[in-house]
């Protein structure tokens, strides 16, 4: 393995591991568990699940992997805080979106070369990217893995 | 910047950003806030602070940066769960250790070349490392950043 491949592998492995941990946790949590707040007055588990699904769905176009699958999640799970929207998707639907979105990402994440990871992400212009080459796809992967770990730590509190 | 330098930069920046976020949070939390549980029956803020300090302290020898500074933290904050040990360091001491340990790490983290990041960490033997080159320092950095993000997400619940 080349140097840059080993560096990429560390971050890609960390993404997959964090997703696998979240999946394992979600398997142990019932829909009733997910309807509970992670701490008194804080976000409910299902809000965090929807929030993570929305953020990961947005990674599809951000990483230039294609069109996102569930833009309808943004209003409920990104723009507004928990409990601001009365009608939420059913928890089994959120679970299915979560899996579908992550599976789509996984296929592409596993196929990129180091050179492709260092290409710009789509929210930076070619002009700005020429001056700021760190605004690349790899940076998005690393940042989103941290975002997931942050909320995974919170969702762990739903475990009995 | 070379390819492997850009890949390293993404992970190093993410480490520093997560530390900075935790520092900012700790500045807003009083010692009384840190004495509270993050959720009913769960770890207290000061346990998580001591736990993170111990894990980061262990990174010093693990990354081959030298001798660790506070091995005495392990018994209270790693080996045993919260509330198992009666005598805890004062919260202002834990805050000082946290800063001291992270400052020591930062100096070395900022100075490593990509080649040095891909050297083995000290808990893998040379023999095993020859077969498993992904067990390198960079992998430790990425994993520990995630660990920090996980507990940072939990400590955020102490914010009013």
PDB file of C-alpha atoms in Angstrom:
ATOM      1  CA  UNK A   1       0.000   0.000   0.000  1.00  0.00           C
ATOM      2  CA  UNK A   2       1.227   3.460  -0.847  1.00  0.00           C
ATOM      3  CA  UNK A   3       1.570   6.205   1.781  1.00  0.00           C
ATOM      4  CA  UNK A   4      -1.453   8.164   0.654  1.00  0.00           C
ATOM      5  CA  UNK A   5      -3.528   4.973   0.491  1.00  0.00           C
ATOM      6  CA  UNK A   6      -2.664   4.184   4.118  1.00  0.00           C
ATOM      7  CA  UNK A   7      -3.652   7.692   5.199  1.00  0.00           C
ATOM      8  CA  UNK A   8      -6.972   7.390   3.365  1.00  0.00           C
ATOM      9  CA  UNK A   9      -7.555   3.937   4.825  1.00  0.00           C
ATOM     10  CA  UNK A  10      -7.357   5.261   8.408  1.00  0.00           C
ATOM     11  CA  UNK A  11     -10.165   7.750   7.804  1.00  0.00           C
ATOM     12  CA  UNK A  12     -12.308   5.417   5.698  1.00  0.00           C
ATOM     13  CA  UNK A  13     -11.994   2.659   8.310  1.00  0.00           C
ATOM     14  CA  UNK A  14     -12.962   5.145  11.017  1.00  0.00           C
ATOM     15  CA  UNK A  15     -16.093   6.138   9.059  1.00  0.00           C
ATOM     16  CA  UNK A  16     -17.166   2.518   8.609  1.00  0.00           C
ATOM     17  CA  UNK A  17     -16.442   1.680  12.249  1.00  0.00           C
ATOM     18  CA  UNK A  18     -18.504   4.593  13.526  1.00  0.00           C
ATOM     19  CA  UNK A  19     -21.395   3.676  11.223  1.00  0.00           C
ATOM     20  CA  UNK A  20     -21.158   0.036  12.368  1.00  0.00           C
ATOM     21  CA  UNK A  21     -21.245   1.119  16.023  1.00  0.00           C
ATOM     22  CA  UNK A  22     -24.282   3.305  15.379  1.00  0.00           C
ATOM     23  CA  UNK A  23     -26.020   0.471  13.502  1.00  0.00           C
ATOM     24  CA  UNK A  24     -25.348  -1.917  16.358  1.00  0.00           C
ATOM     25  CA  UNK A  25     -26.763   0.581  18.844  1.00  0.00           C
ATOM     26  CA  UNK A  26     -29.850   1.199  16.693  1.00  0.00           C
ATOM     27  CA  UNK A  27     -30.462  -2.547  16.555  1.00  0.00           C
ATOM     28  CA  UNK A  28     -30.613  -2.671  20.349  1.00  0.00           C
ATOM     29  CA  UNK A  29     -32.901   0.366  20.668  1.00  0.00           C
ATOM     30  CA  UNK A  30     -36.638  -0.118  20.198  1.00  0.00           C
ATOM     31  CA  UNK A  31     -38.822   2.517  18.533  1.00  0.00           C
ATOM     32  CA  UNK A  32     -40.013   3.385  22.039  1.00  0.00           C
ATOM     33  CA  UNK A  33     -36.419   3.929  23.169  1.00  0.00           C
ATOM     34  CA  UNK A  34     -35.837   6.238  20.207  1.00  0.00           C
ATOM     35  CA  UNK A  35     -38.919   8.264  21.125  1.00  0.00           C
ATOM     36  CA  UNK A  36     -37.235   9.205  24.419  1.00  0.00           C
ATOM     37  CA  UNK A  37     -35.059  12.236  25.109  1.00  0.00           C
ATOM     38  CA  UNK A  38     -31.320  11.526  25.474  1.00  0.00           C
ATOM     39  CA  UNK A  39     -31.417  13.690  28.649  1.00  0.00           C
ATOM     40  CA  UNK A  40     -34.254  15.688  30.222  1.00  0.00           C
ATOM     41  CA  UNK A  41     -35.368  18.461  27.871  1.00  0.00           C
ATOM     42  CA  UNK A  42     -32.876  17.459  25.149  1.00  0.00           C
ATOM     43  CA  UNK A  43     -33.211  15.947  21.672  1.00  0.00           C
ATOM     44  CA  UNK A  44     -35.084  12.703  21.244  1.00  0.00           C
ATOM     45  CA  UNK A  45     -33.301   9.704  19.761  1.00  0.00           C
ATOM     46  CA  UNK A  46     -35.475   9.768  16.650  1.00  0.00           C
ATOM     47  CA  UNK A  47     -34.605  13.407  16.047  1.00  0.00           C
ATOM     48  CA  UNK A  48     -30.893  12.550  16.176  1.00  0.00           C
ATOM     49  CA  UNK A  49     -31.473   9.614  13.825  1.00  0.00           C
ATOM     50  CA  UNK A  50     -33.299  11.870  11.353  1.00  0.00           C
ATOM     51  CA  UNK A  51     -30.641  14.564  11.793  1.00  0.00           C
ATOM     52  CA  UNK A  52     -27.818  12.133  11.038  1.00  0.00           C
ATOM     53  CA  UNK A  53     -29.722  10.711   8.052  1.00  0.00           C
ATOM     54  CA  UNK A  54     -30.229  14.251   6.670  1.00  0.00           C
ATOM     55  CA  UNK A  55     -26.557  15.213   7.152  1.00  0.00           C
ATOM     56  CA  UNK A  56     -25.380  11.978   5.512  1.00  0.00           C
ATOM     57  CA  UNK A  57     -27.869  12.400   2.665  1.00  0.00           C
ATOM     58  CA  UNK A  58     -26.363  15.849   2.012  1.00  0.00           C
ATOM     59  CA  UNK A  59     -22.934  14.233   1.740  1.00  0.00           C
ATOM     60  CA  UNK A  60     -24.039  12.527  -1.510  1.00  0.00           C
ATOM     61  CA  UNK A  61     -24.047  15.754  -3.577  1.00  0.00           C
ATOM     62  CA  UNK A  62     -21.356  17.401  -1.398  1.00  0.00           C
ATOM     63  CA  UNK A  63     -18.912  14.601  -2.273  1.00  0.00           C
ATOM     64  CA  UNK A  64     -20.072  14.742  -5.895  1.00  0.00           C
ATOM     65  CA  UNK A  65     -21.576  11.258  -5.699  1.00  0.00           C
ATOM     66  CA  UNK A  66     -24.882  12.236  -7.313  1.00  0.00           C
ATOM     67  CA  UNK A  67     -28.344  13.391  -6.281  1.00  0.00           C
ATOM     68  CA  UNK A  68     -29.448  13.115  -2.684  1.00  0.00           C
ATOM     69  CA  UNK A  69     -32.234  10.723  -1.776  1.00  0.00           C
ATOM     70  CA  UNK A  70     -34.207  12.416   1.021  1.00  0.00           C
ATOM     71  CA  UNK A  71     -34.118  16.221   0.825  1.00  0.00           C
ATOM     72  CA  UNK A  72     -37.469  16.252   2.632  1.00  0.00           C
ATOM     73  CA  UNK A  73     -35.622  15.459   5.878  1.00  0.00           C
ATOM     74  CA  UNK A  74     -33.979  18.897   6.088  1.00  0.00           C
ATOM     75  CA  UNK A  75     -36.958  20.898   7.259  1.00  0.00           C
ATOM     76  CA  UNK A  76     -37.704  18.616  10.187  1.00  0.00           C
ATOM     77  CA  UNK A  77     -34.210  17.491  11.170  1.00  0.00           C
ATOM     78  CA  UNK A  78     -31.804  20.267  10.161  1.00  0.00           C
ATOM     79  CA  UNK A  79     -33.544  23.614   9.824  1.00  0.00           C
ATOM     80  CA  UNK A  80     -35.679  23.209  12.900  1.00  0.00           C
ATOM     81  CA  UNK A  81     -34.934  21.923  16.367  1.00  0.00           C
ATOM     82  CA  UNK A  82     -36.573  18.824  17.828  1.00  0.00           C
ATOM     83  CA  UNK A  83     -40.284  19.138  18.656  1.00  0.00           C
ATOM     84  CA  UNK A  84     -40.796  22.142  16.360  1.00  0.00           C
ATOM     85  CA  UNK A  85     -42.465  19.983  13.690  1.00  0.00           C
ATOM     86  CA  UNK A  86     -45.565  17.979  14.572  1.00  0.00           C
ATOM     87  CA  UNK A  87     -45.474  15.413  11.817  1.00  0.00           C
ATOM     88  CA  UNK A  88     -42.395  13.205  11.764  1.00  0.00           C
ATOM     89  CA  UNK A  89     -41.698  10.224   9.513  1.00  0.00           C
ATOM     90  CA  UNK A  90     -42.366   6.887  11.231  1.00  0.00           C
ATOM     91  CA  UNK A  91     -39.308   5.568  13.063  1.00  0.00           C
ATOM     92  CA  UNK A  92     -39.173   2.473  10.845  1.00  0.00           C
ATOM     93  CA  UNK A  93     -39.002   4.790   7.834  1.00  0.00           C
ATOM     94  CA  UNK A  94     -36.132   6.754   9.368  1.00  0.00           C
ATOM     95  CA  UNK A  95     -34.312   3.504  10.064  1.00  0.00           C
ATOM     96  CA  UNK A  96     -34.744   2.477   6.416  1.00  0.00           C
ATOM     97  CA  UNK A  97     -33.556   5.888   5.091  1.00  0.00           C
ATOM     98  CA  UNK A  98     -30.527   5.736   7.390  1.00  0.00           C
ATOM     99  CA  UNK A  99     -29.499   2.367   5.988  1.00  0.00           C
ATOM    100  CA  UNK A 100     -30.236   3.271   2.379  1.00  0.00           C
ATOM    101  CA  UNK A 101     -28.241   6.527   2.554  1.00  0.00           C
ATOM    102  CA  UNK A 102     -25.243   4.970   4.293  1.00  0.00           C
ATOM    103  CA  UNK A 103     -25.187   2.033   1.883  1.00  0.00           C
ATOM    104  CA  UNK A 104     -25.126   4.438  -1.060  1.00  0.00           C
ATOM    105  CA  UNK A 105     -22.291   6.403   0.532  1.00  0.00           C
ATOM    106  CA  UNK A 106     -20.326   3.257   1.417  1.00  0.00           C
ATOM    107  CA  UNK A 107     -20.154   2.040  -2.172  1.00  0.00           C
ATOM    108  CA  UNK A 108     -18.679   5.326  -3.340  1.00  0.00           C
ATOM    109  CA  UNK A 109     -16.468   5.893  -0.296  1.00  0.00           C
ATOM    110  CA  UNK A 110     -14.844   2.510  -0.870  1.00  0.00           C
ATOM    111  CA  UNK A 111     -14.106   3.250  -4.512  1.00  0.00           C
ATOM    112  CA  UNK A 112     -12.323   6.626  -4.366  1.00  0.00           C
ATOM    113  CA  UNK A 113      -8.578   6.887  -4.919  1.00  0.00           C
ATOM    114  CA  UNK A 114      -6.454   9.247  -2.761  1.00  0.00           C
ATOM    115  CA  UNK A 115      -6.330  11.636  -5.725  1.00  0.00           C
ATOM    116  CA  UNK A 116     -10.139  11.650  -5.880  1.00  0.00           C
ATOM    117  CA  UNK A 117     -10.417  12.241  -2.119  1.00  0.00           C
ATOM    118  CA  UNK A 118      -8.300  15.358  -2.589  1.00  0.00           C
ATOM    119  CA  UNK A 119     -10.636  16.820  -5.199  1.00  0.00           C
ATOM    120  CA  UNK A 120     -12.781  19.741  -4.107  1.00  0.00           C
ATOM    121  CA  UNK A 121     -16.125  19.190  -2.460  1.00  0.00           C
ATOM    122  CA  UNK A 122     -19.031  20.819  -4.255  1.00  0.00           C
ATOM    123  CA  UNK A 123     -19.690  23.672  -1.857  1.00  0.00           C
ATOM    124  CA  UNK A 124     -16.368  25.326  -2.683  1.00  0.00           C
ATOM    125  CA  UNK A 125     -15.854  27.017  -6.066  1.00  0.00           C
ATOM    126  CA  UNK A 126     -12.969  26.034  -8.334  1.00  0.00           C
ATOM    127  CA  UNK A 127     -11.516  29.498  -7.798  1.00  0.00           C
ATOM    128  CA  UNK A 128     -11.545  29.285  -3.993  1.00  0.00           C
ATOM    129  CA  UNK A 129     -10.331  25.693  -4.091  1.00  0.00           C
ATOM    130  CA  UNK A 130      -7.231  26.772  -6.016  1.00  0.00           C
ATOM    131  CA  UNK A 131      -6.292  28.905  -2.987  1.00  0.00           C
ATOM    132  CA  UNK A 132      -7.672  26.547  -0.310  1.00  0.00           C
ATOM    133  CA  UNK A 133      -6.898  22.975  -1.385  1.00  0.00           C
ATOM    134  CA  UNK A 134      -7.760  21.632   2.075  1.00  0.00           C
ATOM    135  CA  UNK A 135     -11.453  22.128   1.251  1.00  0.00           C
ATOM    136  CA  UNK A 136     -11.530  18.693  -0.302  1.00  0.00           C
ATOM    137  CA  UNK A 137     -13.686  15.576  -0.081  1.00  0.00           C
ATOM    138  CA  UNK A 138     -11.385  13.971   2.468  1.00  0.00           C
ATOM    139  CA  UNK A 139     -11.936  16.884   4.810  1.00  0.00           C
ATOM    140  CA  UNK A 140     -15.698  16.307   4.552  1.00  0.00           C
ATOM    141  CA  UNK A 141     -15.303  12.614   5.395  1.00  0.00           C
ATOM    142  CA  UNK A 142     -13.186  13.366   8.472  1.00  0.00           C
ATOM    143  CA  UNK A 143     -15.541  16.095   9.667  1.00  0.00           C
ATOM    144  CA  UNK A 144     -18.681  14.035   9.199  1.00  0.00           C
ATOM    145  CA  UNK A 145     -17.168  11.067  11.024  1.00  0.00           C
ATOM    146  CA  UNK A 146     -16.650  13.363  14.007  1.00  0.00           C
ATOM    147  CA  UNK A 147     -20.174  14.684  13.729  1.00  0.00           C
ATOM    148  CA  UNK A 148     -21.489  11.137  13.785  1.00  0.00           C
ATOM    149  CA  UNK A 149     -19.296  10.206  16.784  1.00  0.00           C
ATOM    150  CA  UNK A 150     -20.603  13.241  18.662  1.00  0.00           C
ATOM    151  CA  UNK A 151     -24.247  12.247  18.259  1.00  0.00           C
ATOM    152  CA  UNK A 152     -23.510   8.537  18.653  1.00  0.00           C
ATOM    153  CA  UNK A 153     -22.127   9.359  22.108  1.00  0.00           C
ATOM    154  CA  UNK A 154     -25.412  11.067  22.920  1.00  0.00           C
ATOM    155  CA  UNK A 155     -27.576   8.250  21.567  1.00  0.00           C
ATOM    156  CA  UNK A 156     -25.659   5.784  23.742  1.00  0.00           C
ATOM    157  CA  UNK A 157     -27.470   7.390  26.679  1.00  0.00           C
ATOM    158  CA  UNK A 158     -30.699   5.779  25.448  1.00  0.00           C
ATOM    159  CA  UNK A 159     -29.289   2.338  26.204  1.00  0.00           C
ATOM    160  CA  UNK A 160     -30.626   0.793  29.347  1.00  0.00           C
TER     161      UNK A 160
ATOM    162  CA  UNK B   1       1.351  21.055  -0.417  1.00  0.00           C
ATOM    163  CA  UNK B   2       1.878  17.445  -1.343  1.00  0.00           C
ATOM    164  CA  UNK B   3      -0.937  14.883  -1.435  1.00  0.00           C
ATOM    165  CA  UNK B   4       0.044  13.090   1.738  1.00  0.00           C
ATOM    166  CA  UNK B   5       0.497  16.428   3.541  1.00  0.00           C
ATOM    167  CA  UNK B   6      -3.053  17.431   2.624  1.00  0.00           C
ATOM    168  CA  UNK B   7      -4.411  14.120   3.894  1.00  0.00           C
ATOM    169  CA  UNK B   8      -2.542  14.532   7.186  1.00  0.00           C
ATOM    170  CA  UNK B   9      -3.711  18.141   7.485  1.00  0.00           C
ATOM    171  CA  UNK B  10      -7.390  17.114   7.416  1.00  0.00           C
ATOM    172  CA  UNK B  11      -6.966  14.805  10.421  1.00  0.00           C
ATOM    173  CA  UNK B  12      -4.654  17.126  12.355  1.00  0.00           C
ATOM    174  CA  UNK B  13      -7.036  20.064  11.818  1.00  0.00           C
ATOM    175  CA  UNK B  14      -9.920  17.903  12.993  1.00  0.00           C
ATOM    176  CA  UNK B  15      -8.029  16.996  16.184  1.00  0.00           C
ATOM    177  CA  UNK B  16      -7.271  20.640  16.949  1.00  0.00           C
ATOM    178  CA  UNK B  17     -10.837  21.717  16.164  1.00  0.00           C
ATOM    179  CA  UNK B  18     -12.324  19.100  18.472  1.00  0.00           C
ATOM    180  CA  UNK B  19      -9.908  20.052  21.274  1.00  0.00           C
ATOM    181  CA  UNK B  20     -10.769  23.737  20.744  1.00  0.00           C
ATOM    182  CA  UNK B  21     -14.492  22.964  20.936  1.00  0.00           C
ATOM    183  CA  UNK B  22     -14.002  20.998  24.147  1.00  0.00           C
ATOM    184  CA  UNK B  23     -11.879  23.803  25.640  1.00  0.00           C
ATOM    185  CA  UNK B  24     -14.551  26.349  24.760  1.00  0.00           C
ATOM    186  CA  UNK B  25     -17.213  24.179  26.398  1.00  0.00           C
ATOM    187  CA  UNK B  26     -15.085  23.637  29.523  1.00  0.00           C
ATOM    188  CA  UNK B  27     -14.632  27.411  29.819  1.00  0.00           C
ATOM    189  CA  UNK B  28     -18.413  27.859  29.955  1.00  0.00           C
ATOM    190  CA  UNK B  29     -18.950  25.052  32.492  1.00  0.00           C
ATOM    191  CA  UNK B  30     -18.404  25.790  36.176  1.00  0.00           C
ATOM    192  CA  UNK B  31     -16.933  23.216  38.562  1.00  0.00           C
ATOM    193  CA  UNK B  32     -20.492  22.748  39.833  1.00  0.00           C
ATOM    194  CA  UNK B  33     -21.704  22.020  36.297  1.00  0.00           C
ATOM    195  CA  UNK B  34     -18.940  19.417  35.898  1.00  0.00           C
ATOM    196  CA  UNK B  35     -20.009  17.739  39.144  1.00  0.00           C
ATOM    197  CA  UNK B  36     -23.390  16.960  37.544  1.00  0.00           C
ATOM    198  CA  UNK B  37     -24.331  13.817  35.628  1.00  0.00           C
ATOM    199  CA  UNK B  38     -24.675  14.232  31.862  1.00  0.00           C
ATOM    200  CA  UNK B  39     -28.007  12.363  32.140  1.00  0.00           C
ATOM    201  CA  UNK B  40     -29.717  10.741  35.135  1.00  0.00           C
ATOM    202  CA  UNK B  41     -27.573   7.881  36.464  1.00  0.00           C
ATOM    203  CA  UNK B  42     -24.810   8.442  33.884  1.00  0.00           C
ATOM    204  CA  UNK B  43     -21.216   9.689  34.104  1.00  0.00           C
ATOM    205  CA  UNK B  44     -20.500  13.029  35.705  1.00  0.00           C
ATOM    206  CA  UNK B  45     -18.810  15.763  33.678  1.00  0.00           C
ATOM    207  CA  UNK B  46     -15.668  15.602  35.822  1.00  0.00           C
ATOM    208  CA  UNK B  47     -15.389  11.855  35.264  1.00  0.00           C
ATOM    209  CA  UNK B  48     -15.488  12.410  31.501  1.00  0.00           C
ATOM    210  CA  UNK B  49     -12.903  15.192  31.814  1.00  0.00           C
ATOM    211  CA  UNK B  50     -10.586  12.895  33.810  1.00  0.00           C
ATOM    212  CA  UNK B  51     -11.278  10.034  31.387  1.00  0.00           C
ATOM    213  CA  UNK B  52     -10.350  12.146  28.362  1.00  0.00           C
ATOM    214  CA  UNK B  53      -7.248  13.480  30.136  1.00  0.00           C
ATOM    215  CA  UNK B  54      -6.145   9.901  30.927  1.00  0.00           C
ATOM    216  CA  UNK B  55      -6.761   8.685  27.354  1.00  0.00           C
ATOM    217  CA  UNK B  56      -4.862  11.661  25.898  1.00  0.00           C
ATOM    218  CA  UNK B  57      -2.036  11.200  28.400  1.00  0.00           C
ATOM    219  CA  UNK B  58      -1.685   7.618  27.201  1.00  0.00           C
ATOM    220  CA  UNK B  59      -1.320   8.919  23.644  1.00  0.00           C
ATOM    221  CA  UNK B  60       2.074  10.416  24.587  1.00  0.00           C
ATOM    222  CA  UNK B  61       3.878   7.043  24.859  1.00  0.00           C
ATOM    223  CA  UNK B  62       1.543   5.393  22.323  1.00  0.00           C
ATOM    224  CA  UNK B  63       2.606   7.891  19.660  1.00  0.00           C
ATOM    225  CA  UNK B  64       6.217   7.536  20.808  1.00  0.00           C
ATOM    226  CA  UNK B  65       6.332  11.147  22.004  1.00  0.00           C
ATOM    227  CA  UNK B  66       7.876  10.311  25.388  1.00  0.00           C
ATOM    228  CA  UNK B  67       6.818   9.550  28.938  1.00  0.00           C
ATOM    229  CA  UNK B  68       3.263  10.212  30.036  1.00  0.00           C
ATOM    230  CA  UNK B  69       2.579  12.887  32.610  1.00  0.00           C
ATOM    231  CA  UNK B  70      -0.323  11.580  34.734  1.00  0.00           C
ATOM    232  CA  UNK B  71      -0.441   7.772  34.945  1.00  0.00           C
ATOM    233  CA  UNK B  72      -2.207   8.169  38.309  1.00  0.00           C
ATOM    234  CA  UNK B  73      -5.405   9.079  36.404  1.00  0.00           C
ATOM    235  CA  UNK B  74      -5.901   5.541  35.056  1.00  0.00           C
ATOM    236  CA  UNK B  75      -7.201   3.897  38.191  1.00  0.00           C
ATOM    237  CA  UNK B  76      -9.938   6.472  38.747  1.00  0.00           C
ATOM    238  CA  UNK B  77     -10.874   7.364  35.188  1.00  0.00           C
ATOM    239  CA  UNK B  78     -10.109   4.332  33.016  1.00  0.00           C
ATOM    240  CA  UNK B  79     -10.015   1.123  35.016  1.00  0.00           C
ATOM    241  CA  UNK B  80     -13.032   1.949  37.132  1.00  0.00           C
ATOM    242  CA  UNK B  81     -16.386   3.464  36.299  1.00  0.00           C
ATOM    243  CA  UNK B  82     -17.599   6.795  37.673  1.00  0.00           C
ATOM    244  CA  UNK B  83     -18.420   6.866  41.389  1.00  0.00           C
ATOM    245  CA  UNK B  84     -16.352   3.724  42.150  1.00  0.00           C
ATOM    246  CA  UNK B  85     -13.500   5.778  43.627  1.00  0.00           C
ATOM    247  CA  UNK B  86     -14.173   8.107  46.553  1.00  0.00           C
ATOM    248  CA  UNK B  87     -11.227  10.426  46.265  1.00  0.00           C
ATOM    249  CA  UNK B  88     -11.042  12.353  43.002  1.00  0.00           C
ATOM    250  CA  UNK B  89      -8.558  15.074  42.033  1.00  0.00           C
ATOM    251  CA  UNK B  90      -9.992  18.575  42.433  1.00  0.00           C
ATOM    252  CA  UNK B  91     -11.729  19.792  39.292  1.00  0.00           C
ATOM    253  CA  UNK B  92      -9.259  22.675  38.870  1.00  0.00           C
ATOM    254  CA  UNK B  93      -6.453  20.110  38.892  1.00  0.00           C
ATOM    255  CA  UNK B  94      -8.172  18.035  36.214  1.00  0.00           C
ATOM    256  CA  UNK B  95      -8.624  21.166  34.119  1.00  0.00           C
ATOM    257  CA  UNK B  96      -4.886  21.916  34.452  1.00  0.00           C
ATOM    258  CA  UNK B  97      -3.875  18.340  33.544  1.00  0.00           C
ATOM    259  CA  UNK B  98      -6.174  18.424  30.537  1.00  0.00           C
ATOM    260  CA  UNK B  99      -4.535  21.581  29.200  1.00  0.00           C
ATOM    261  CA  UNK B 100      -0.994  20.443  30.003  1.00  0.00           C
ATOM    262  CA  UNK B 101      -1.445  17.053  28.300  1.00  0.00           C
ATOM    263  CA  UNK B 102      -3.083  18.504  25.186  1.00  0.00           C
ATOM    264  CA  UNK B 103      -0.441  21.227  24.864  1.00  0.00           C
ATOM    265  CA  UNK B 104       2.284  18.585  25.003  1.00  0.00           C
ATOM    266  CA  UNK B 105       0.514  16.527  22.349  1.00  0.00           C
ATOM    267  CA  UNK B 106      -0.123  19.564  20.128  1.00  0.00           C
ATOM    268  CA  UNK B 107       3.545  20.470  19.836  1.00  0.00           C
ATOM    269  CA  UNK B 108       4.436  16.995  18.651  1.00  0.00           C
ATOM    270  CA  UNK B 109       1.323  16.495  16.511  1.00  0.00           C
ATOM    271  CA  UNK B 110       2.153  19.666  14.598  1.00  0.00           C
ATOM    272  CA  UNK B 111       5.713  18.576  13.904  1.00  0.00           C
ATOM    273  CA  UNK B 112       5.278  15.092  12.409  1.00  0.00           C
ATOM    274  CA  UNK B 113       5.784  14.489   8.705  1.00  0.00           C
ATOM    275  CA  UNK B 114       3.427  12.147   6.804  1.00  0.00           C
ATOM    276  CA  UNK B 115       6.187   9.534   6.852  1.00  0.00           C
ATOM    277  CA  UNK B 116       6.365   9.802  10.643  1.00  0.00           C
ATOM    278  CA  UNK B 117       2.576   9.550  10.969  1.00  0.00           C
ATOM    279  CA  UNK B 118       2.750   6.248   9.128  1.00  0.00           C
ATOM    280  CA  UNK B 119       5.250   4.760  11.570  1.00  0.00           C
ATOM    281  CA  UNK B 120       3.960   2.136  13.961  1.00  0.00           C
ATOM    282  CA  UNK B 121       2.400   3.089  17.252  1.00  0.00           C
ATOM    283  CA  UNK B 122       4.102   1.578  20.277  1.00  0.00           C
ATOM    284  CA  UNK B 123       1.483  -1.007  21.171  1.00  0.00           C
ATOM    285  CA  UNK B 124       2.130  -2.986  17.990  1.00  0.00           C
ATOM    286  CA  UNK B 125       5.342  -4.975  17.601  1.00  0.00           C
ATOM    287  CA  UNK B 126       7.667  -4.437  14.643  1.00  0.00           C
ATOM    288  CA  UNK B 127       6.842  -7.940  13.499  1.00  0.00           C
ATOM    289  CA  UNK B 128       3.066  -7.422  13.521  1.00  0.00           C
ATOM    290  CA  UNK B 129       3.420  -3.960  12.014  1.00  0.00           C
ATOM    291  CA  UNK B 130       5.213  -5.424   9.018  1.00  0.00           C
ATOM    292  CA  UNK B 131       2.033  -7.402   8.278  1.00  0.00           C
ATOM    293  CA  UNK B 132      -0.436  -4.728   9.446  1.00  0.00           C
ATOM    294  CA  UNK B 133       0.911  -1.328   8.379  1.00  0.00           C
ATOM    295  CA  UNK B 134      -2.421   0.362   9.145  1.00  0.00           C
ATOM    296  CA  UNK B 135      -1.581   0.094  12.865  1.00  0.00           C
ATOM    297  CA  UNK B 136       0.257   3.402  12.637  1.00  0.00           C
ATOM    298  CA  UNK B 137       0.296   6.676  14.544  1.00  0.00           C
ATOM    299  CA  UNK B 138      -2.140   8.284  12.105  1.00  0.00           C
ATOM    300  CA  UNK B 139      -4.709   5.649  12.899  1.00  0.00           C
ATOM    301  CA  UNK B 140      -4.364   6.486  16.611  1.00  0.00           C
ATOM    302  CA  UNK B 141      -4.907  10.190  15.915  1.00  0.00           C
ATOM    303  CA  UNK B 142      -8.057   9.529  13.877  1.00  0.00           C
ATOM    304  CA  UNK B 143      -9.461   7.105  16.463  1.00  0.00           C
ATOM    305  CA  UNK B 144      -8.779   9.381  19.423  1.00  0.00           C
ATOM    306  CA  UNK B 145     -10.369  12.348  17.664  1.00  0.00           C
ATOM    307  CA  UNK B 146     -13.534  10.273  17.344  1.00  0.00           C
ATOM    308  CA  UNK B 147     -13.342   9.207  20.971  1.00  0.00           C
ATOM    309  CA  UNK B 148     -13.099  12.851  21.992  1.00  0.00           C
ATOM    310  CA  UNK B 149     -16.016  13.852  19.738  1.00  0.00           C
ATOM    311  CA  UNK B 150     -18.120  11.096  21.292  1.00  0.00           C
ATOM    312  CA  UNK B 151     -17.609  12.356  24.850  1.00  0.00           C
ATOM    313  CA  UNK B 152     -17.708  16.005  23.804  1.00  0.00           C
ATOM    314  CA  UNK B 153     -21.234  15.370  22.499  1.00  0.00           C
ATOM    315  CA  UNK B 154     -22.138  13.996  25.912  1.00  0.00           C
ATOM    316  CA  UNK B 155     -20.550  16.858  27.850  1.00  0.00           C
ATOM    317  CA  UNK B 156     -22.526  19.332  25.737  1.00  0.00           C
ATOM    318  CA  UNK B 157     -25.569  18.128  27.690  1.00  0.00           C
ATOM    319  CA  UNK B 158     -24.180  19.892  30.777  1.00  0.00           C
ATOM    320  CA  UNK B 159     -24.660  23.253  29.074  1.00  0.00           C
ATOM    321  CA  UNK B 160     -27.676  25.172  30.304  1.00  0.00           C
TER     322      UNK B 160
END
